[in-house]
PDB file of C-alpha atoms in Angstrom:
ATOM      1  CA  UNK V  21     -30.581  19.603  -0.472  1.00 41.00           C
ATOM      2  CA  UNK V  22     -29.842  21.925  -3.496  1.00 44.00           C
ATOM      3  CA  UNK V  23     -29.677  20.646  -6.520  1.00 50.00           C
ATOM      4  CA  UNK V  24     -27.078  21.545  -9.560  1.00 51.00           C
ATOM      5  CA  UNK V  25     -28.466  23.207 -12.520  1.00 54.00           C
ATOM      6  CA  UNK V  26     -27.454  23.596 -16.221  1.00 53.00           C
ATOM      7  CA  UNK V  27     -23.248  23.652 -16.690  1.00 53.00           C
ATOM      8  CA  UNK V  28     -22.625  22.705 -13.355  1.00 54.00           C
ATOM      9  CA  UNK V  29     -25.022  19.426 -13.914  1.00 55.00           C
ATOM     10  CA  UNK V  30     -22.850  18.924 -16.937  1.00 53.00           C
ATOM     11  CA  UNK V  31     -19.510  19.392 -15.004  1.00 53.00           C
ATOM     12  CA  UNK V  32     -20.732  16.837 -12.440  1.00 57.00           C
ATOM     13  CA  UNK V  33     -21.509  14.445 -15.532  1.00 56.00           C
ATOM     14  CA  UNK V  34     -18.157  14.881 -17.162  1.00 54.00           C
ATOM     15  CA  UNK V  35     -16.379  14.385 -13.758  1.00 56.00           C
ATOM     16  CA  UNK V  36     -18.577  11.044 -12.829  1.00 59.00           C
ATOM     17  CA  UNK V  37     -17.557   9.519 -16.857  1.00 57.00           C
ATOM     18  CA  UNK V  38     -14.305  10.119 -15.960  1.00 53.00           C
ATOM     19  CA  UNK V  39     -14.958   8.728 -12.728  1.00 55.00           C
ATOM     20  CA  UNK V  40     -15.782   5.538 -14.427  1.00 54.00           C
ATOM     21  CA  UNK V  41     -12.745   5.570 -16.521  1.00 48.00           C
ATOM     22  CA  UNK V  42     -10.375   5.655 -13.618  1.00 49.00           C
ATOM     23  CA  UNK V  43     -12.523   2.900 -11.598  1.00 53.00           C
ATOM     24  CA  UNK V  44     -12.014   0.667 -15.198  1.00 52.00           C
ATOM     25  CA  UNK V  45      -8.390   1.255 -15.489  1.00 45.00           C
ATOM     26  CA  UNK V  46      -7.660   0.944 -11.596  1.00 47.00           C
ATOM     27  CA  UNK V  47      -9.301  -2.129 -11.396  1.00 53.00           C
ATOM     28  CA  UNK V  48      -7.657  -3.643 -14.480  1.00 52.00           C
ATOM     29  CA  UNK V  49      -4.757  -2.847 -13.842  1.00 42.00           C
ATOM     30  CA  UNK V  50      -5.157  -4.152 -10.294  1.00 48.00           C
ATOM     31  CA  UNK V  51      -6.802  -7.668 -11.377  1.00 48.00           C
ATOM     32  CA  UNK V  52      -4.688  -8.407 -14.941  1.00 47.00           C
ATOM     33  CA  UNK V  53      -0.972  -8.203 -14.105  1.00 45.00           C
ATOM     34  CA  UNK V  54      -2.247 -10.595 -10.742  1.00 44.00           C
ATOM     35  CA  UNK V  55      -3.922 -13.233 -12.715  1.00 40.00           C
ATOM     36  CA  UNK V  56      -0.659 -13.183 -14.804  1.00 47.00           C
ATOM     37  CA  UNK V  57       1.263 -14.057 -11.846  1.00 48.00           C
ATOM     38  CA  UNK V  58      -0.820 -17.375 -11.252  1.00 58.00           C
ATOM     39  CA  UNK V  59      -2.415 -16.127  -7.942  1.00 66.00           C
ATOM     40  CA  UNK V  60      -5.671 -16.095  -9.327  1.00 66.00           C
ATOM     41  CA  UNK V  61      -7.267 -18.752 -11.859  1.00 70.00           C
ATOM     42  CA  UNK V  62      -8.525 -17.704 -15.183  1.00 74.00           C
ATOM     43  CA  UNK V  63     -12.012 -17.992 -13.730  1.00 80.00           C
ATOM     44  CA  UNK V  64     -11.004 -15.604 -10.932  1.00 75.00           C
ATOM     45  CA  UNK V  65      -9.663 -13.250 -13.567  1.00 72.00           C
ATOM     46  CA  UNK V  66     -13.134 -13.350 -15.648  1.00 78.00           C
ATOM     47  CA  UNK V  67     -15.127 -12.578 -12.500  1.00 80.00           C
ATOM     48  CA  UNK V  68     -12.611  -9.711 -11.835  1.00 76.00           C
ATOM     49  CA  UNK V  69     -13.313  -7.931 -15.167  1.00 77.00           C
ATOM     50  CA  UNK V  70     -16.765  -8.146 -15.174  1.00 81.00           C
ATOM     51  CA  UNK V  71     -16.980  -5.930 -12.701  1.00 81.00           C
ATOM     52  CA  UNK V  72     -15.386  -3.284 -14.665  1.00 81.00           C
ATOM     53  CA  UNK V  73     -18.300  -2.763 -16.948  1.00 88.00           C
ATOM     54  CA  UNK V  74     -20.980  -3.641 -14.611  1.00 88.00           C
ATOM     55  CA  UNK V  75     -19.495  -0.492 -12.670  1.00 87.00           C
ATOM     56  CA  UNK V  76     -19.155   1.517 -15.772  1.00 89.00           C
ATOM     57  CA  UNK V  77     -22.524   0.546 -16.952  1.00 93.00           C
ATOM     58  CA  UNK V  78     -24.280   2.023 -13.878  1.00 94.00           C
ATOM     59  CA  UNK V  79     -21.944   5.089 -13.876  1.00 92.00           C
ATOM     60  CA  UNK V  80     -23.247   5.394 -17.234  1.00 93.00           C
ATOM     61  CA  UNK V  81     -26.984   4.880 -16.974  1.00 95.00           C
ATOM     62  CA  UNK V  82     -26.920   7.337 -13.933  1.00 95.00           C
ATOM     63  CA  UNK V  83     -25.437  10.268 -15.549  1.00 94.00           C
ATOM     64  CA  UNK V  84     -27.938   9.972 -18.486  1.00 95.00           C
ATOM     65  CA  UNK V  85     -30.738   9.954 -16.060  1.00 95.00           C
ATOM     66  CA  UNK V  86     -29.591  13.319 -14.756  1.00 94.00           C
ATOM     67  CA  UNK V  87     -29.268  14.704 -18.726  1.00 93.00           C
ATOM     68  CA  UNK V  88     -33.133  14.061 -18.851  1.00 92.00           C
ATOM     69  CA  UNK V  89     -35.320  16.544 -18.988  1.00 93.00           C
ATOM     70  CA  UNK V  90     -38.489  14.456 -17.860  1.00 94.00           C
ATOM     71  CA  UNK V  91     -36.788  13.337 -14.501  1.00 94.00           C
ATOM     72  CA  UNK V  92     -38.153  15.366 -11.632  1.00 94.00           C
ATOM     73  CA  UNK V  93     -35.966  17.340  -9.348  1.00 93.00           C
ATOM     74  CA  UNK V  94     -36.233  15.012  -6.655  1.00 94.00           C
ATOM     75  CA  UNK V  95     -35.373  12.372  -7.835  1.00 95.00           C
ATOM     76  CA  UNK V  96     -32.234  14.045  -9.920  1.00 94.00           C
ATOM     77  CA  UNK V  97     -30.766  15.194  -6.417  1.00 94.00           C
ATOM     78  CA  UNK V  98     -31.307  11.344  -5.265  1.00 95.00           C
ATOM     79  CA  UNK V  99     -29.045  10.596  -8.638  1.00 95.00           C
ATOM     80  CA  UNK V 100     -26.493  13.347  -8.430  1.00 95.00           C
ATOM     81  CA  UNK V 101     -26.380  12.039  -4.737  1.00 94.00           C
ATOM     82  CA  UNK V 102     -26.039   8.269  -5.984  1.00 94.00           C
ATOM     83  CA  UNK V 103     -23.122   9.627  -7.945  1.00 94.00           C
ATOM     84  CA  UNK V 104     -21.221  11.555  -5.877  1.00 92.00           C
ATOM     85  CA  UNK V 105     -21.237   8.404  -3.201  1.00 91.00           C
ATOM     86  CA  UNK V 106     -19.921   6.152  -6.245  1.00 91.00           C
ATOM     87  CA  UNK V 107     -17.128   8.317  -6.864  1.00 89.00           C
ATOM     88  CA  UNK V 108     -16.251   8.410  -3.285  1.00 85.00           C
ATOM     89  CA  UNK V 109     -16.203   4.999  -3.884  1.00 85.00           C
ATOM     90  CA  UNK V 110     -13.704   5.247  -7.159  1.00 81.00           C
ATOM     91  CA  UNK V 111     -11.475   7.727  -5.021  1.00 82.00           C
ATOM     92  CA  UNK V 112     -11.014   5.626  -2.277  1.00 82.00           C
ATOM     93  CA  UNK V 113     -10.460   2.450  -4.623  1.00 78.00           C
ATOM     94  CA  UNK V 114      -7.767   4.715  -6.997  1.00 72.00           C
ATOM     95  CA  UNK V 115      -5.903   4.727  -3.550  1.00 63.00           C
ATOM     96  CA  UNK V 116      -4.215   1.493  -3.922  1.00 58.00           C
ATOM     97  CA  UNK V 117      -2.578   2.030  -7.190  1.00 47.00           C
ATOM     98  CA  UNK V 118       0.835   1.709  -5.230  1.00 50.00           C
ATOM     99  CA  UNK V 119      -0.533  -2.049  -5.081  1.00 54.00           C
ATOM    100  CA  UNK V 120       0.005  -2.330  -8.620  1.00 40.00           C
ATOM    101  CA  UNK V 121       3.862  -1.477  -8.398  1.00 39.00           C
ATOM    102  CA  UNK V 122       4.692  -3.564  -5.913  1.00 52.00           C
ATOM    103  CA  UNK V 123       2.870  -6.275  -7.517  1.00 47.00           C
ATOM    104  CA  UNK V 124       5.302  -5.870 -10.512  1.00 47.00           C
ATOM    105  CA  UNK V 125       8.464  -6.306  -8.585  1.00 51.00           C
ATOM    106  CA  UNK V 126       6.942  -9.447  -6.741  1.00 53.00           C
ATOM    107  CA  UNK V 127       6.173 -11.219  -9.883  1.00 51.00           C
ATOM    108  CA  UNK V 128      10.060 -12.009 -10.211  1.00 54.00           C
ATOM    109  CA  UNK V 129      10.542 -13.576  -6.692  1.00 53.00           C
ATOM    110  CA  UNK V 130       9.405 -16.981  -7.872  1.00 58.00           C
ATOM    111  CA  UNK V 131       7.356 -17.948  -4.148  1.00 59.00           C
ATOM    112  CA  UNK V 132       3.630 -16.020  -5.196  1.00 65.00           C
ATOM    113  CA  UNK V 133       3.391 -15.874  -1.133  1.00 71.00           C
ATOM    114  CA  UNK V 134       4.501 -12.736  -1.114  1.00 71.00           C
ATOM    115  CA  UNK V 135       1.747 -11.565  -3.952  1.00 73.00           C
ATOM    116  CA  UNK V 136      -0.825 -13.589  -2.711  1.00 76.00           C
ATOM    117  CA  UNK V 137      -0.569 -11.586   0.562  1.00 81.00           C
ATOM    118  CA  UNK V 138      -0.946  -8.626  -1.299  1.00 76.00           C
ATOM    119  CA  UNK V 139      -3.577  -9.415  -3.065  1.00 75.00           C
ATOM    120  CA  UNK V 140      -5.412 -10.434  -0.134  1.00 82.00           C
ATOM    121  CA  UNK V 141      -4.375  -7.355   1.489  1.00 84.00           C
ATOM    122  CA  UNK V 142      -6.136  -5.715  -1.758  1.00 81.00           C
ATOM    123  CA  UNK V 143      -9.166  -7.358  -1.607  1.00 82.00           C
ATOM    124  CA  UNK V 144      -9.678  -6.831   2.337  1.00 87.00           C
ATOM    125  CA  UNK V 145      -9.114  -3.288   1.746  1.00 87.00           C
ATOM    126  CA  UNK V 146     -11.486  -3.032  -0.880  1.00 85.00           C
ATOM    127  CA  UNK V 147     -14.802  -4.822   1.093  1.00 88.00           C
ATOM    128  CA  UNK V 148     -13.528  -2.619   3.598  1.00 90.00           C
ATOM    129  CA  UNK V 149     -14.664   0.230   1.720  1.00 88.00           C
ATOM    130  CA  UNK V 150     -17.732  -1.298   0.017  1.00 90.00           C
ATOM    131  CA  UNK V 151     -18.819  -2.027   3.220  1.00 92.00           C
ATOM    132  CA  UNK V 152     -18.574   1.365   3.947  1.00 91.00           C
ATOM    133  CA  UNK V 153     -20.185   2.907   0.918  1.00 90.00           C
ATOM    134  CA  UNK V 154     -22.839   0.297   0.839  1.00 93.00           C
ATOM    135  CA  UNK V 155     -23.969   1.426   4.643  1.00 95.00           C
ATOM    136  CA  UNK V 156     -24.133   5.063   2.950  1.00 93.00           C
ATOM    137  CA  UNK V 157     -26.093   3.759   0.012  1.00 94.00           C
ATOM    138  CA  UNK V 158     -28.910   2.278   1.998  1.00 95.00           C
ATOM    139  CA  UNK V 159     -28.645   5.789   4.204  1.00 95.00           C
ATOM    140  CA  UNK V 160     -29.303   7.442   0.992  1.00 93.00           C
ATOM    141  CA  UNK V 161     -31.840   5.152  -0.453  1.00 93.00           C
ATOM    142  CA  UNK V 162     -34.235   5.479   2.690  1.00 94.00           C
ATOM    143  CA  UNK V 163     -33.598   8.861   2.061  1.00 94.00           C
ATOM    144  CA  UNK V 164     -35.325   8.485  -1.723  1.00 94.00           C
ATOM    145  CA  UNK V 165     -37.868   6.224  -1.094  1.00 93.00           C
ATOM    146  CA  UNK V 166     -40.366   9.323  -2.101  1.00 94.00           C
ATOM    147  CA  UNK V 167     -38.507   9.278  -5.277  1.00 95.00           C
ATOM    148  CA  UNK V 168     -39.039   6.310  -7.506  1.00 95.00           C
ATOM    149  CA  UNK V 169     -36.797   7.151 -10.040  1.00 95.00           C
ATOM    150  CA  UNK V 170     -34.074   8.052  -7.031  1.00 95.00           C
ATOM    151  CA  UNK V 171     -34.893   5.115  -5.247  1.00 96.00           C
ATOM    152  CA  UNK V 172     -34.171   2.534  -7.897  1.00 95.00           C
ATOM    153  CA  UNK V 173     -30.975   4.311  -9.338  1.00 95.00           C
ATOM    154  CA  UNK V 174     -29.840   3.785  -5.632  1.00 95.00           C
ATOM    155  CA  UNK V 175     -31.076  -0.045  -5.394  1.00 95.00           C
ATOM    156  CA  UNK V 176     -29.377   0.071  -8.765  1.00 95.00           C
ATOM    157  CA  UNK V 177     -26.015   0.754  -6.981  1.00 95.00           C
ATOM    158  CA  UNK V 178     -26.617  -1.396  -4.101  1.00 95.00           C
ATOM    159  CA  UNK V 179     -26.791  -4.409  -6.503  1.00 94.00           C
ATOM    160  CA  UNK V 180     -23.310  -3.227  -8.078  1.00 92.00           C
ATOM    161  CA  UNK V 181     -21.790  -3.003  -5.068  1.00 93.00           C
ATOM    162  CA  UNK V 182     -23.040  -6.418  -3.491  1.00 94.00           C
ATOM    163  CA  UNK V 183     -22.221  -8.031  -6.748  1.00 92.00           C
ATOM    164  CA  UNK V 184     -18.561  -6.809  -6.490  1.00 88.00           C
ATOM    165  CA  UNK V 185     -18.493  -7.680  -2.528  1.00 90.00           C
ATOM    166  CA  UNK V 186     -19.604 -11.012  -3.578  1.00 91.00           C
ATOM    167  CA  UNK V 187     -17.080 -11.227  -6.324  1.00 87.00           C
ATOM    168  CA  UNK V 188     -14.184 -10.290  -3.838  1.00 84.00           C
ATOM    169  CA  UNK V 189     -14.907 -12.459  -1.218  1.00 88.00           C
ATOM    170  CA  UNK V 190     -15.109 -15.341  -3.927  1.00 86.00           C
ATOM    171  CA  UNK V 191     -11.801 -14.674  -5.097  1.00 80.00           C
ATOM    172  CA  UNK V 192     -10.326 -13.946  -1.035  1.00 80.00           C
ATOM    173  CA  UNK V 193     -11.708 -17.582  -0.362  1.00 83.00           C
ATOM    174  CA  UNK V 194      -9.476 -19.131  -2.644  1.00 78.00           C
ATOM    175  CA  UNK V 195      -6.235 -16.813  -2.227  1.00 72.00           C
TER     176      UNK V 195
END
């Protein structure tokens, strides 16, 4: 594995904040207008934005960890890898923006059927691809287990994304 060095370590970090703002607004905007609607309870809608910071809070704490200078090399490939699978993870999420629209022009209907279908939809989608990234994270975790600093960043992001599965399939009980 080759590691990135000087601007191209600060590249990476500028993509992965922005990264983190896309994740926040996506999953906002995905979770807000819904709980608006009266498919989800207000309690649904509280565990649905906390996972905005707790994602942007490890995004976060993982590019500042690369920025140090008393990090070793292996374990700063283990972060820049831990990275690059959470933005995989932000891509893939971004993807159901078109969710958002039709959301909007459900909200008139009057029968939340409809909406709570899509959300549903939404929320099956998105354990889909935690599941997904989660089987990578523990892939790449094994891989760091040599690197303690490496290692926990990736536990770090295991937690994050179990949280949020666990969050998700709250909310998809009671849709």
């Amino acid at each position: 594995m080759r590691t990135l060095s000087g601007r191209a370590t600060r590249l990476f970090a500028v993509h992965a904040q922005q990264a983190v703002l896309v994740t926040s607004v996506a999953l906002g905007l995905l979770w807000s207008p819904v709980s608006r609607a009266g498919v989800l309870s207000e309690s649904d809608r509280k565990q649905a934005e906390s996972l905005k910071p707790l994602f942007a809070n490890l995004m976060s704490d993982l590019v500042e960890t690369v920025k140090r200078s008393d990090v070793p090399n292996g374990d700063i490939v283990c972060v820049n890898s831990t990275i690059r699978e959470l933005l995989q993870i932000s891509d893939e999420l971004a993807s159901y923006e078109y969710l958002i629209t039709m959301e909007k022009d459900l909200t008139d209907v009057g029968d939340d059927s409809p909406l709570r279908g899509v959300v549903k939809f939404a929320v099956d989608k998105t354990n889909v691809i935690l599941t997904g990234e989660r089987k990578r994270l523990v892939q790449l975790s094994e891989q760091c287990n040599k690197n303690p600093v490496g290692f926990g960043k990736a536990q770090e992001a295991l937690r994050v994304i179990d949280t949020t599965t666990g969050v998700l399939n709250s909310i998809r009980d009671r849709l």
